[in-house]
Amino acid sequence: MVNLDIKKQTKNNPNIKRLELEYKDLNYIIINFIEKVIDVNGNIYEYSITEELTKKINNIIWEYKDIDEYDYWPDKSKDHKPLSPMWRIAWYDEFDTYYHKSGALKYPDNFMDLVNILKELR
């Protein structure tokens, strides 16, 4: 029998086709990168975007792929209910792989920058 040594040769991330963000108190953004439609707190818009901005958004989102989700039980010495999520991000890549991250204590790096970039798309 032959053993194959397979290793990842590139670090390219697939394009993101759908992104869902929730933050603060019931604020959300759902964006479809294929159909160029964005839903910001229930208001749906068509938008245009440059390739450069698309790459920037993709890079920010892929930074979250390996993030450890923030702790919902900050004080392990006490028995208490878990904290409510402060933020949530979910996305589908071009191969329909689903990713999900959330946290309760603080936003991850560049999260509110990402929110502001997306809210400005029109």
PDB file of C-alpha atoms in Angstrom:
ATOM      1  CA  MET A   1       0.000   0.000   0.000  1.00  0.00           C
ATOM      2  CA  VAL A   2       1.226   3.490  -0.827  1.00  0.00           C
ATOM      3  CA  ASN A   3       1.015   6.257   1.765  1.00  0.00           C
ATOM      4  CA  LEU A   4       0.390   9.689   0.372  1.00  0.00           C
ATOM      5  CA  ASP A   5       1.736  12.757   2.101  1.00  0.00           C
ATOM      6  CA  ILE A   6      -0.863  15.437   1.441  1.00  0.00           C
ATOM      7  CA  LYS A   7      -0.335  18.977   2.630  1.00  0.00           C
ATOM      8  CA  LYS A   8      -1.981  22.245   1.891  1.00  0.00           C
ATOM      9  CA  GLN A   9       0.057  24.111  -0.701  1.00  0.00           C
ATOM     10  CA  THR A  10      -1.653  27.480  -0.600  1.00  0.00           C
ATOM     11  CA  LYS A  11      -3.299  29.699   1.959  1.00  0.00           C
ATOM     12  CA  ASN A  12      -5.892  31.113  -0.373  1.00  0.00           C
ATOM     13  CA  ASN A  13      -9.330  31.496   1.114  1.00  0.00           C
ATOM     14  CA  PRO A  14     -12.409  31.056  -1.058  1.00  0.00           C
ATOM     15  CA  ASN A  15     -14.594  34.030  -1.830  1.00  0.00           C
ATOM     16  CA  ILE A  16     -17.430  34.753   0.557  1.00  0.00           C
ATOM     17  CA  LYS A  17     -20.880  34.718  -0.964  1.00  0.00           C
ATOM     18  CA  ARG A  18     -23.096  35.517   2.057  1.00  0.00           C
ATOM     19  CA  LEU A  19     -22.360  37.201   5.357  1.00  0.00           C
ATOM     20  CA  GLU A  20     -24.517  37.696   8.442  1.00  0.00           C
ATOM     21  CA  LEU A  21     -23.513  40.022  11.292  1.00  0.00           C
ATOM     22  CA  GLU A  22     -25.288  40.754  14.552  1.00  0.00           C
ATOM     23  CA  TYR A  23     -23.988  43.267  17.052  1.00  0.00           C
ATOM     24  CA  LYS A  24     -25.086  45.335  20.035  1.00  0.00           C
ATOM     25  CA  ASP A  25     -28.844  45.290  20.627  1.00  0.00           C
ATOM     26  CA  LEU A  26     -30.598  43.574  17.721  1.00  0.00           C
ATOM     27  CA  ASN A  27     -28.622  45.333  14.996  1.00  0.00           C
ATOM     28  CA  TYR A  28     -27.847  43.137  12.037  1.00  0.00           C
ATOM     29  CA  ILE A  29     -26.474  43.158   8.516  1.00  0.00           C
ATOM     30  CA  ILE A  30     -27.031  40.419   5.957  1.00  0.00           C
ATOM     31  CA  ILE A  31     -25.153  40.786   2.697  1.00  0.00           C
ATOM     32  CA  ASN A  32     -25.274  38.700  -0.460  1.00  0.00           C
ATOM     33  CA  PHE A  33     -22.068  39.257  -2.429  1.00  0.00           C
ATOM     34  CA  ILE A  34     -23.358  37.383  -5.490  1.00  0.00           C
ATOM     35  CA  GLU A  35     -26.626  39.271  -5.977  1.00  0.00           C
ATOM     36  CA  LYS A  36     -25.217  42.571  -4.591  1.00  0.00           C
ATOM     37  CA  VAL A  37     -28.009  43.009  -2.050  1.00  0.00           C
ATOM     38  CA  ILE A  38     -27.587  44.128   1.555  1.00  0.00           C
ATOM     39  CA  ASP A  39     -30.098  44.106   4.412  1.00  0.00           C
ATOM     40  CA  VAL A  40     -29.264  46.571   7.199  1.00  0.00           C
ATOM     41  CA  ASN A  41     -31.713  46.255  10.102  1.00  0.00           C
ATOM     42  CA  GLY A  42     -34.584  45.350   7.769  1.00  0.00           C
ATOM     43  CA  ASN A  43     -33.828  47.907   5.045  1.00  0.00           C
ATOM     44  CA  ILE A  44     -32.825  46.199   1.810  1.00  0.00           C
ATOM     45  CA  TYR A  45     -30.559  47.931  -0.703  1.00  0.00           C
ATOM     46  CA  GLU A  46     -28.727  47.085  -3.877  1.00  0.00           C
ATOM     47  CA  TYR A  47     -25.114  48.171  -3.764  1.00  0.00           C
ATOM     48  CA  SER A  48     -22.014  48.437  -5.886  1.00  0.00           C
ATOM     49  CA  ILE A  49     -18.561  47.528  -4.636  1.00  0.00           C
ATOM     50  CA  THR A  50     -15.014  47.726  -5.921  1.00  0.00           C
ATOM     51  CA  GLU A  51     -12.827  44.660  -6.191  1.00  0.00           C
ATOM     52  CA  GLU A  52     -10.405  46.254  -3.737  1.00  0.00           C
ATOM     53  CA  LEU A  53     -13.111  46.704  -1.100  1.00  0.00           C
ATOM     54  CA  THR A  54     -14.353  43.145  -1.676  1.00  0.00           C
ATOM     55  CA  LYS A  55     -10.840  41.834  -0.999  1.00  0.00           C
ATOM     56  CA  LYS A  56     -10.585  43.975   2.143  1.00  0.00           C
ATOM     57  CA  ILE A  57     -13.887  42.601   3.478  1.00  0.00           C
ATOM     58  CA  ASN A  58     -12.851  39.027   2.638  1.00  0.00           C
ATOM     59  CA  ASN A  59      -9.520  39.479   4.413  1.00  0.00           C
ATOM     60  CA  ILE A  60     -11.157  40.844   7.562  1.00  0.00           C
ATOM     61  CA  ILE A  61     -13.691  38.002   7.654  1.00  0.00           C
ATOM     62  CA  TRP A  62     -11.120  35.265   7.077  1.00  0.00           C
ATOM     63  CA  GLU A  63      -9.140  36.605  10.048  1.00  0.00           C
ATOM     64  CA  TYR A  64     -12.054  35.353  12.176  1.00  0.00           C
ATOM     65  CA  LYS A  65     -11.914  31.782  10.863  1.00  0.00           C
ATOM     66  CA  ASP A  66      -9.502  30.574  13.550  1.00  0.00           C
ATOM     67  CA  ILE A  67     -10.572  32.924  16.325  1.00  0.00           C
ATOM     68  CA  ASP A  68     -11.403  31.331  19.639  1.00  0.00           C
ATOM     69  CA  GLU A  69     -14.894  32.276  20.595  1.00  0.00           C
ATOM     70  CA  TYR A  70     -14.982  34.542  23.579  1.00  0.00           C
ATOM     71  CA  ASP A  71     -15.869  33.111  26.942  1.00  0.00           C
ATOM     72  CA  TYR A  72     -19.537  33.117  27.950  1.00  0.00           C
ATOM     73  CA  TRP A  73     -18.583  32.122  31.528  1.00  0.00           C
ATOM     74  CA  PRO A  74     -15.962  34.712  32.581  1.00  0.00           C
ATOM     75  CA  ASP A  75     -15.974  33.779  36.272  1.00  0.00           C
ATOM     76  CA  LYS A  76     -15.432  30.033  36.449  1.00  0.00           C
ATOM     77  CA  SER A  77     -15.429  30.099  40.269  1.00  0.00           C
ATOM     78  CA  LYS A  78     -19.153  30.859  40.305  1.00  0.00           C
ATOM     79  CA  ASP A  79     -22.079  28.954  38.928  1.00  0.00           C
ATOM     80  CA  HIS A  80     -23.935  31.502  36.828  1.00  0.00           C
ATOM     81  CA  LYS A  81     -25.920  31.715  33.638  1.00  0.00           C
ATOM     82  CA  PRO A  82     -23.863  32.232  30.496  1.00  0.00           C
ATOM     83  CA  LEU A  83     -23.592  35.776  29.221  1.00  0.00           C
ATOM     84  CA  SER A  84     -25.713  36.767  26.237  1.00  0.00           C
ATOM     85  CA  PRO A  85     -23.828  37.064  22.951  1.00  0.00           C
ATOM     86  CA  MET A  86     -22.624  40.586  22.186  1.00  0.00           C
ATOM     87  CA  TRP A  87     -21.807  39.801  18.573  1.00  0.00           C
ATOM     88  CA  ARG A  88     -22.236  37.035  16.023  1.00  0.00           C
ATOM     89  CA  ILE A  89     -20.804  36.534  12.573  1.00  0.00           C
ATOM     90  CA  ALA A  90     -21.676  33.770  10.136  1.00  0.00           C
ATOM     91  CA  TRP A  91     -20.687  33.340   6.527  1.00  0.00           C
ATOM     92  CA  TYR A  92     -20.843  30.959   3.592  1.00  0.00           C
ATOM     93  CA  ASP A  93     -17.944  30.621   1.218  1.00  0.00           C
ATOM     94  CA  GLU A  94     -18.276  29.941  -2.499  1.00  0.00           C
ATOM     95  CA  PHE A  95     -18.350  26.172  -1.785  1.00  0.00           C
ATOM     96  CA  ASP A  96     -21.292  26.561   0.643  1.00  0.00           C
ATOM     97  CA  THR A  97     -19.159  25.864   3.706  1.00  0.00           C
ATOM     98  CA  TYR A  98     -20.722  27.484   6.769  1.00  0.00           C
ATOM     99  CA  TYR A  99     -18.664  29.316   9.402  1.00  0.00           C
ATOM    100  CA  HIS A 100     -19.949  30.781  12.650  1.00  0.00           C
ATOM    101  CA  LYS A 101     -18.344  32.769  15.465  1.00  0.00           C
ATOM    102  CA  SER A 102     -19.795  34.715  18.381  1.00  0.00           C
ATOM    103  CA  GLY A 103     -18.773  36.225  21.663  1.00  0.00           C
ATOM    104  CA  ALA A 104     -20.024  37.900  24.813  1.00  0.00           C
ATOM    105  CA  LEU A 105     -17.233  40.021  26.289  1.00  0.00           C
ATOM    106  CA  LYS A 106     -15.689  42.094  23.504  1.00  0.00           C
ATOM    107  CA  TYR A 107     -15.671  42.503  19.753  1.00  0.00           C
ATOM    108  CA  PRO A 108     -12.864  40.876  17.793  1.00  0.00           C
ATOM    109  CA  ASP A 109     -10.301  43.012  15.977  1.00  0.00           C
ATOM    110  CA  ASN A 110     -11.711  45.167  13.169  1.00  0.00           C
ATOM    111  CA  PHE A 111     -15.298  44.059  13.847  1.00  0.00           C
ATOM    112  CA  MET A 112     -16.849  47.521  14.117  1.00  0.00           C
ATOM    113  CA  ASP A 113     -14.715  48.668  11.156  1.00  0.00           C
ATOM    114  CA  LEU A 114     -16.306  45.847   9.167  1.00  0.00           C
ATOM    115  CA  VAL A 115     -19.768  46.896  10.346  1.00  0.00           C
ATOM    116  CA  ASN A 116     -19.124  50.505   9.259  1.00  0.00           C
ATOM    117  CA  ILE A 117     -17.783  49.426   5.845  1.00  0.00           C
ATOM    118  CA  LEU A 118     -20.865  47.298   5.229  1.00  0.00           C
ATOM    119  CA  LYS A 119     -23.313  49.971   6.417  1.00  0.00           C
ATOM    120  CA  GLU A 120     -21.794  52.437   3.935  1.00  0.00           C
ATOM    121  CA  LEU A 121     -22.380  50.171   0.914  1.00  0.00           C
ATOM    122  CA  ARG A 122     -25.164  51.688  -1.197  1.00  0.00           C
TER     123      ARG A 122
END
